Each structure stands twice: as C-alpha cells, then as structure tokens.
Amino acid sequence: GWQRPRSARSISVMAESTPNPDSVMFYPGTRAVLGERAKTISFNNKYETSDSPLAAAIFKVHGVAEVMLAERHLTVRKKPTIPWEVLQPHLELVISQFYATGLEVVKPSLIEKEKATYPTPEPGSLEATIVELLEERVRPFVQQDGGDVEFAFFDHDVGRVHLKMTGACSGCPNSNVTLQNGILNLMEHYIPEVKDVVAVEEDEDVPRAH
C-alpha cells in the first residue's frame, strides 16, 4: 500500500473549551493555522470551503456547524444535538491527519483578501489609535475564548465604535454584552472620545437600533 513519507509525523492536537459550550478551540501542536497577523476566516457550511482544504476536511465530520481559522488555532462550533465526546476525537484525528498531508490550510490569496474587509484608518487618526488598542489589548483576550474582533468604523457624532465579532463570541448572546462592556471600559480608559461599543451584524454596514 501507499506509505506515508517519514518526515510527515502526526502532530498532537490540543483542545480547549470556550465560553460557548458548542465551541471548542483546537491547536495543531506547534504548527500555525493561518500564521502571524492573519485575520480570522469563518466558514458556516461545507459549500464555502472550496478555498480551504482544512475547513473542507473538518466539515466532513458529522455535526460541525462552523469552522473559524485563526493565527495559531481553529475554533469549531458544533450542532447542539451532538456531544463533544462523540465529535472531539474525530476532529482531533482529522486535524492531525490533515497536517500530515502537508496541504495548504487555505489558498494564500484568501488570507490577504481577509485583511481588507474595512478600509485601513489614516495613520495618526483616532481610528488608527482605536485599531492599535484593539490589536494590542483586545484581540489577544477575545482570541483566547475562540473568537475574534475587528474594527469596522467609528461614529464621531456619538463616540461609538462599531466592531465585527466572529467565532465563539458571536454565537452566545450574553458574551457579546460582557465583551462589549469589557472593550468599552478599556477603550474609554485610553481613548476618552469613545463612549459606546456595538457589534456590527454580518450583513449590514449600520447596526440596527435596539
């Protein structure tokens, strides 16, 4: 039969829980997923995964609802009906086997495209300061919980920061409130102009009035 090349050792995949009971983060050993400074990419169904062999492989496992690829980990959200005891060993095996094949996680062009969801703020502007604070203080914390957050825009009239939230934090309603409060407290402390933080819905540029 076909022999796997010796160099392709299987990796040990680490799993870590998140505040959302239906989401678990997986770390592929010491290997990167998207690599440094890459923005997270989410896949909500198998039909979206043509540019990501890794996401496509994970969606073949029955019960997967969403896959989010980040710099050094990936988060899998499952359908509520299937327990992790059933799903997790399959996922760890699939991820380990995927890395042994040496395939690309995603098409490189996808990582670049993801960077420009929103225009980059002017250097020295208030928006640039907000982005810097998000990168240094906010994103590392949010990513620990298997989510990610991205600056959308700042409304100067009311001092409101609009953020796009993805991953584990987008699935559970109370975490969004907690997260927004936490981000707001931090931002207000460093940037007095910031008075409010809201999440942008996936399909709209301006959040709905609540």
PDB file of C-alpha atoms in Angstrom:
ATOM      1  CA  GLY A   1       0.000   0.000   0.000  1.00  0.00           C
ATOM      2  CA  TRP A   2       0.871   3.673  -0.020  1.00  0.00           C
ATOM      3  CA  GLN A   3       3.500   4.635   2.545  1.00  0.00           C
ATOM      4  CA  ARG A   4       3.242   7.975   4.275  1.00  0.00           C
ATOM      5  CA  PRO A   5       6.508   9.920   3.948  1.00  0.00           C
ATOM      6  CA  ARG A   6       8.606   9.615   7.100  1.00  0.00           C
ATOM      7  CA  SER A   7       9.003  13.357   7.542  1.00  0.00           C
ATOM      8  CA  ALA A   8       5.268  13.849   7.992  1.00  0.00           C
ATOM      9  CA  ARG A   9       4.966  13.000  11.664  1.00  0.00           C
ATOM     10  CA  SER A  10       1.497  13.152  13.102  1.00  0.00           C
ATOM     11  CA  ILE A  11       1.038  16.108  15.415  1.00  0.00           C
ATOM     12  CA  SER A  12      -0.682  16.157  18.778  1.00  0.00           C
ATOM     13  CA  VAL A  13      -3.766  18.343  18.640  1.00  0.00           C
ATOM     14  CA  MET A  14      -4.700  20.250  21.803  1.00  0.00           C
ATOM     15  CA  ALA A  15      -8.338  21.060  22.524  1.00  0.00           C
ATOM     16  CA  GLU A  16      -9.503  23.887  24.766  1.00  0.00           C
ATOM     17  CA  SER A  17     -13.022  24.831  25.789  1.00  0.00           C
ATOM     18  CA  THR A  18     -14.517  28.305  25.199  1.00  0.00           C
ATOM     19  CA  PRO A  19     -17.323  30.216  26.981  1.00  0.00           C
ATOM     20  CA  ASN A  20     -19.699  28.910  24.319  1.00  0.00           C
ATOM     21  CA  PRO A  21     -20.491  25.255  25.184  1.00  0.00           C
ATOM     22  CA  ASP A  22     -20.906  24.453  21.477  1.00  0.00           C
ATOM     23  CA  SER A  23     -17.464  25.821  20.503  1.00  0.00           C
ATOM     24  CA  VAL A  24     -14.045  24.275  21.130  1.00  0.00           C
ATOM     25  CA  MET A  25     -10.619  25.605  20.094  1.00  0.00           C
ATOM     26  CA  PHE A  26      -8.074  23.237  18.587  1.00  0.00           C
ATOM     27  CA  TYR A  27      -4.323  23.907  18.467  1.00  0.00           C
ATOM     28  CA  PRO A  28      -2.380  21.837  15.902  1.00  0.00           C
ATOM     29  CA  GLY A  29       0.694  21.307  18.093  1.00  0.00           C
ATOM     30  CA  THR A  30       3.324  23.941  17.355  1.00  0.00           C
ATOM     31  CA  ARG A  31       2.097  24.442  13.787  1.00  0.00           C
ATOM     32  CA  ALA A  32       0.434  27.666  12.708  1.00  0.00           C
ATOM     33  CA  VAL A  33      -3.041  27.712  11.187  1.00  0.00           C
ATOM     34  CA  LEU A  34      -3.259  30.961   9.188  1.00  0.00           C
ATOM     35  CA  GLY A  35       0.012  32.356  10.538  1.00  0.00           C
ATOM     36  CA  GLU A  36       1.022  35.586  12.244  1.00  0.00           C
ATOM     37  CA  ARG A  37      -1.170  38.693  11.899  1.00  0.00           C
ATOM     38  CA  ALA A  38      -3.662  36.903   9.678  1.00  0.00           C
ATOM     39  CA  LYS A  39      -7.284  37.794  10.249  1.00  0.00           C
ATOM     40  CA  THR A  40      -9.626  35.005  11.192  1.00  0.00           C
ATOM     41  CA  ILE A  41     -11.693  33.387   8.452  1.00  0.00           C
ATOM     42  CA  SER A  42     -15.055  31.777   9.204  1.00  0.00           C
ATOM     43  CA  PHE A  43     -16.826  29.054   7.236  1.00  0.00           C
ATOM     44  CA  ASN A  44     -20.509  28.482   8.010  1.00  0.00           C
ATOM     45  CA  ASN A  45     -21.110  25.486   5.737  1.00  0.00           C
ATOM     46  CA  LYS A  46     -19.244  22.990   3.572  1.00  0.00           C
ATOM     47  CA  TYR A  47     -20.137  24.853   0.374  1.00  0.00           C
ATOM     48  CA  GLU A  48     -17.937  27.796   1.419  1.00  0.00           C
ATOM     49  CA  THR A  49     -14.817  25.693   1.919  1.00  0.00           C
ATOM     50  CA  SER A  50     -13.538  25.289  -1.660  1.00  0.00           C
ATOM     51  CA  ASP A  51     -10.575  27.578  -0.837  1.00  0.00           C
ATOM     52  CA  SER A  52      -9.709  25.820   2.426  1.00  0.00           C
ATOM     53  CA  PRO A  53      -8.771  22.121   2.355  1.00  0.00           C
ATOM     54  CA  LEU A  54      -8.597  22.145   6.180  1.00  0.00           C
ATOM     55  CA  ALA A  55     -12.109  23.582   6.657  1.00  0.00           C
ATOM     56  CA  ALA A  56     -13.413  21.181   3.997  1.00  0.00           C
ATOM     57  CA  ALA A  57     -11.910  18.214   5.861  1.00  0.00           C
ATOM     58  CA  ILE A  58     -13.448  19.360   9.168  1.00  0.00           C
ATOM     59  CA  PHE A  59     -16.916  19.815   7.640  1.00  0.00           C
ATOM     60  CA  LYS A  60     -16.823  16.151   6.578  1.00  0.00           C
ATOM     61  CA  VAL A  61     -17.199  15.294  10.269  1.00  0.00           C
ATOM     62  CA  HIS A  62     -20.914  14.944  11.067  1.00  0.00           C
ATOM     63  CA  GLY A  63     -22.194  17.621  13.459  1.00  0.00           C
ATOM     64  CA  VAL A  64     -19.911  20.550  12.557  1.00  0.00           C
ATOM     65  CA  ALA A  65     -21.782  23.881  12.269  1.00  0.00           C
ATOM     66  CA  GLU A  66     -18.963  26.431  11.804  1.00  0.00           C
ATOM     67  CA  VAL A  67     -15.187  26.459  11.420  1.00  0.00           C
ATOM     68  CA  MET A  68     -13.139  29.536  12.249  1.00  0.00           C
ATOM     69  CA  LEU A  69      -9.458  29.619  11.315  1.00  0.00           C
ATOM     70  CA  ALA A  70      -7.184  31.963  13.288  1.00  0.00           C
ATOM     71  CA  GLU A  71      -3.443  32.643  13.565  1.00  0.00           C
ATOM     72  CA  ARG A  72      -2.469  29.645  15.680  1.00  0.00           C
ATOM     73  CA  HIS A  73      -5.727  27.837  16.380  1.00  0.00           C
ATOM     74  CA  LEU A  74      -9.059  26.980  14.858  1.00  0.00           C
ATOM     75  CA  THR A  75     -12.445  27.029  16.554  1.00  0.00           C
ATOM     76  CA  VAL A  76     -15.145  24.514  15.702  1.00  0.00           C
ATOM     77  CA  ARG A  77     -18.777  25.202  16.593  1.00  0.00           C
ATOM     78  CA  LYS A  78     -20.920  22.089  16.672  1.00  0.00           C
ATOM     79  CA  LYS A  79     -24.631  21.466  16.307  1.00  0.00           C
ATOM     80  CA  PRO A  80     -26.164  21.360  19.802  1.00  0.00           C
ATOM     81  CA  THR A  81     -27.548  17.834  19.310  1.00  0.00           C
ATOM     82  CA  ILE A  82     -24.160  16.094  19.073  1.00  0.00           C
ATOM     83  CA  PRO A  83     -21.996  15.767  22.214  1.00  0.00           C
ATOM     84  CA  TRP A  84     -18.295  16.661  22.226  1.00  0.00           C
ATOM     85  CA  GLU A  85     -17.438  13.158  23.487  1.00  0.00           C
ATOM     86  CA  VAL A  86     -18.521  11.886  20.062  1.00  0.00           C
ATOM     87  CA  LEU A  87     -17.185  14.744  17.962  1.00  0.00           C
ATOM     88  CA  GLN A  88     -13.874  15.711  19.545  1.00  0.00           C
ATOM     89  CA  PRO A  89     -11.852  12.508  18.894  1.00  0.00           C
ATOM     90  CA  HIS A  90     -12.914  12.612  15.218  1.00  0.00           C
ATOM     91  CA  LEU A  91     -11.917  16.263  14.894  1.00  0.00           C
ATOM     92  CA  GLU A  92      -8.535  15.765  16.555  1.00  0.00           C
ATOM     93  CA  LEU A  93      -7.824  12.878  14.193  1.00  0.00           C
ATOM     94  CA  VAL A  94      -8.918  14.825  11.097  1.00  0.00           C
ATOM     95  CA  ILE A  95      -6.774  17.850  12.047  1.00  0.00           C
ATOM     96  CA  SER A  96      -3.759  15.670  12.851  1.00  0.00           C
ATOM     97  CA  GLN A  97      -4.093  13.758   9.574  1.00  0.00           C
ATOM     98  CA  PHE A  98      -4.567  16.975   7.622  1.00  0.00           C
ATOM     99  CA  TYR A  99      -1.274  18.406   8.888  1.00  0.00           C
ATOM    100  CA  ALA A 100       0.468  15.139   7.983  1.00  0.00           C
ATOM    101  CA  THR A 101      -0.546  15.600   4.324  1.00  0.00           C
ATOM    102  CA  GLY A 102       1.315  18.897   4.031  1.00  0.00           C
ATOM    103  CA  LEU A 103      -1.595  20.567   2.211  1.00  0.00           C
ATOM    104  CA  GLU A 104      -2.179  24.307   2.492  1.00  0.00           C
ATOM    105  CA  VAL A 105      -4.678  25.318   5.167  1.00  0.00           C
ATOM    106  CA  VAL A 106      -6.235  27.881   2.823  1.00  0.00           C
ATOM    107  CA  LYS A 107      -5.368  29.391  -0.543  1.00  0.00           C
ATOM    108  CA  PRO A 108      -2.829  32.126   0.262  1.00  0.00           C
ATOM    109  CA  SER A 109      -4.937  34.712  -1.594  1.00  0.00           C
ATOM    110  CA  LEU A 110      -7.721  34.224   0.946  1.00  0.00           C
ATOM    111  CA  ILE A 111      -5.556  35.422   3.831  1.00  0.00           C
ATOM    112  CA  GLU A 112      -4.734  38.641   2.012  1.00  0.00           C
ATOM    113  CA  LYS A 113      -8.331  39.327   0.979  1.00  0.00           C
ATOM    114  CA  GLU A 114      -9.466  38.932   4.546  1.00  0.00           C
ATOM    115  CA  LYS A 115      -7.209  41.796   5.615  1.00  0.00           C
ATOM    116  CA  ALA A 116      -9.147  44.446   3.716  1.00  0.00           C
ATOM    117  CA  THR A 117     -12.714  43.951   4.928  1.00  0.00           C
ATOM    118  CA  TYR A 118     -12.757  47.582   6.046  1.00  0.00           C
ATOM    119  CA  PRO A 119     -10.523  50.406   4.840  1.00  0.00           C
ATOM    120  CA  THR A 120      -7.339  50.916   6.850  1.00  0.00           C
ATOM    121  CA  PRO A 121      -7.568  54.058   9.006  1.00  0.00           C
ATOM    122  CA  GLU A 122      -5.338  57.070   8.284  1.00  0.00           C
ATOM    123  CA  PRO A 123      -2.120  56.919  10.340  1.00  0.00           C
ATOM    124  CA  GLY A 124      -2.363  59.278  13.316  1.00  0.00           C
ATOM    125  CA  SER A 125      -6.170  59.389  13.238  1.00  0.00           C
ATOM    126  CA  LEU A 126      -8.395  58.482  16.171  1.00  0.00           C
ATOM    127  CA  GLU A 127      -9.447  55.371  14.228  1.00  0.00           C
ATOM    128  CA  ALA A 128      -5.795  54.283  13.960  1.00  0.00           C
ATOM    129  CA  THR A 129      -5.436  54.625  17.739  1.00  0.00           C
ATOM    130  CA  ILE A 130      -8.562  52.510  18.241  1.00  0.00           C
ATOM    131  CA  VAL A 131      -7.227  49.815  15.883  1.00  0.00           C
ATOM    132  CA  GLU A 132      -3.884  49.800  17.700  1.00  0.00           C
ATOM    133  CA  LEU A 133      -5.607  49.350  21.060  1.00  0.00           C
ATOM    134  CA  LEU A 134      -7.774  46.552  19.644  1.00  0.00           C
ATOM    135  CA  GLU A 135      -4.726  44.738  18.253  1.00  0.00           C
ATOM    136  CA  GLU A 136      -2.643  45.051  21.414  1.00  0.00           C
ATOM    137  CA  ARG A 137      -5.149  44.734  24.228  1.00  0.00           C
ATOM    138  CA  VAL A 138      -8.472  43.397  22.983  1.00  0.00           C
ATOM    139  CA  ARG A 139      -7.852  40.769  20.289  1.00  0.00           C
ATOM    140  CA  PRO A 140      -5.488  38.578  22.352  1.00  0.00           C
ATOM    141  CA  PHE A 141      -8.177  38.252  25.067  1.00  0.00           C
ATOM    142  CA  VAL A 142     -11.018  37.620  22.650  1.00  0.00           C
ATOM    143  CA  GLN A 143      -8.955  35.037  20.756  1.00  0.00           C
ATOM    144  CA  GLN A 144      -8.318  33.148  24.000  1.00  0.00           C
ATOM    145  CA  ASP A 145     -12.054  32.490  24.067  1.00  0.00           C
ATOM    146  CA  GLY A 146     -12.061  31.256  20.481  1.00  0.00           C
ATOM    147  CA  GLY A 147     -13.477  34.429  18.962  1.00  0.00           C
ATOM    148  CA  ASP A 148     -12.135  37.428  17.147  1.00  0.00           C
ATOM    149  CA  VAL A 149     -12.979  41.078  16.809  1.00  0.00           C
ATOM    150  CA  GLU A 150     -12.288  43.532  14.011  1.00  0.00           C
ATOM    151  CA  PHE A 151     -12.661  47.306  13.819  1.00  0.00           C
ATOM    152  CA  ALA A 152     -15.418  48.342  11.405  1.00  0.00           C
ATOM    153  CA  PHE A 153     -15.802  52.095  11.828  1.00  0.00           C
ATOM    154  CA  PHE A 154     -16.058  54.907  14.399  1.00  0.00           C
ATOM    155  CA  ASP A 155     -19.059  57.208  14.560  1.00  0.00           C
ATOM    156  CA  HIS A 156     -17.613  60.562  15.681  1.00  0.00           C
ATOM    157  CA  ASP A 157     -21.027  62.156  16.329  1.00  0.00           C
ATOM    158  CA  VAL A 158     -21.886  59.817  19.183  1.00  0.00           C
ATOM    159  CA  GLY A 159     -18.457  58.385  20.028  1.00  0.00           C
ATOM    160  CA  ARG A 160     -19.490  54.863  19.072  1.00  0.00           C
ATOM    161  CA  VAL A 161     -17.045  52.172  17.959  1.00  0.00           C
ATOM    162  CA  HIS A 162     -18.545  49.568  15.628  1.00  0.00           C
ATOM    163  CA  LEU A 163     -16.862  46.158  15.777  1.00  0.00           C
ATOM    164  CA  LYS A 164     -17.313  42.984  13.785  1.00  0.00           C
ATOM    165  CA  MET A 165     -17.295  39.938  16.051  1.00  0.00           C
ATOM    166  CA  THR A 166     -16.731  36.361  14.909  1.00  0.00           C
ATOM    167  CA  GLY A 167     -16.307  32.875  16.295  1.00  0.00           C
ATOM    168  CA  ALA A 168     -17.269  31.652  19.745  1.00  0.00           C
ATOM    169  CA  CYS A 169     -18.206  35.141  20.897  1.00  0.00           C
ATOM    170  CA  SER A 170     -20.682  35.657  18.058  1.00  0.00           C
ATOM    171  CA  GLY A 171     -22.671  32.547  18.983  1.00  0.00           C
ATOM    172  CA  CYS A 172     -23.624  33.294  22.574  1.00  0.00           C
ATOM    173  CA  PRO A 173     -25.692  36.392  23.303  1.00  0.00           C
ATOM    174  CA  ASN A 174     -24.543  37.140  26.864  1.00  0.00           C
ATOM    175  CA  SER A 175     -20.882  37.018  25.952  1.00  0.00           C
ATOM    176  CA  ASN A 176     -21.432  39.828  23.455  1.00  0.00           C
ATOM    177  CA  VAL A 177     -22.750  42.105  26.188  1.00  0.00           C
ATOM    178  CA  THR A 178     -19.909  41.171  28.534  1.00  0.00           C
ATOM    179  CA  LEU A 179     -17.399  41.556  25.747  1.00  0.00           C
ATOM    180  CA  GLN A 180     -18.740  44.924  24.628  1.00  0.00           C
ATOM    181  CA  ASN A 181     -18.673  46.207  28.214  1.00  0.00           C
ATOM    182  CA  GLY A 182     -15.130  44.958  28.706  1.00  0.00           C
ATOM    183  CA  ILE A 183     -13.929  46.514  25.451  1.00  0.00           C
ATOM    184  CA  LEU A 184     -15.767  49.769  26.237  1.00  0.00           C
ATOM    185  CA  ASN A 185     -14.180  50.067  29.703  1.00  0.00           C
ATOM    186  CA  LEU A 186     -10.733  49.553  28.226  1.00  0.00           C
ATOM    187  CA  MET A 187     -11.296  51.952  25.328  1.00  0.00           C
ATOM    188  CA  GLU A 188     -12.794  54.703  27.482  1.00  0.00           C
ATOM    189  CA  HIS A 189      -9.778  54.448  29.762  1.00  0.00           C
ATOM    190  CA  TYR A 190      -7.288  55.027  26.936  1.00  0.00           C
ATOM    191  CA  ILE A 191      -9.413  56.995  24.457  1.00  0.00           C
ATOM    192  CA  PRO A 192     -11.871  59.368  26.199  1.00  0.00           C
ATOM    193  CA  GLU A 193     -13.659  60.097  22.879  1.00  0.00           C
ATOM    194  CA  VAL A 194     -15.060  56.556  22.880  1.00  0.00           C
ATOM    195  CA  LYS A 195     -18.493  56.444  24.546  1.00  0.00           C
ATOM    196  CA  ASP A 196     -20.005  53.215  23.234  1.00  0.00           C
ATOM    197  CA  VAL A 197     -19.093  49.898  21.586  1.00  0.00           C
ATOM    198  CA  VAL A 198     -21.502  47.912  19.397  1.00  0.00           C
ATOM    199  CA  ALA A 199     -21.252  44.805  17.240  1.00  0.00           C
ATOM    200  CA  VAL A 200     -21.925  45.070  13.508  1.00  0.00           C
ATOM    201  CA  GLU A 201     -24.253  42.373  12.167  1.00  0.00           C
ATOM    202  CA  GLU A 202     -22.791  40.186   9.419  1.00  0.00           C
ATOM    203  CA  ASP A 203     -24.887  41.524   6.540  1.00  0.00           C
ATOM    204  CA  GLU A 204     -25.229  45.187   7.343  1.00  0.00           C
ATOM    205  CA  ASP A 205     -22.999  48.198   7.496  1.00  0.00           C
ATOM    206  CA  VAL A 206     -25.024  50.077  10.075  1.00  0.00           C
ATOM    207  CA  PRO A 207     -26.212  48.145  13.147  1.00  0.00           C
ATOM    208  CA  ARG A 208     -29.932  48.004  13.819  1.00  0.00           C
ATOM    209  CA  ALA A 209     -31.364  50.196  16.515  1.00  0.00           C
ATOM    210  CA  HIS A 210     -32.111  48.032  19.519  1.00  0.00           C
TER     211      HIS A 210
END
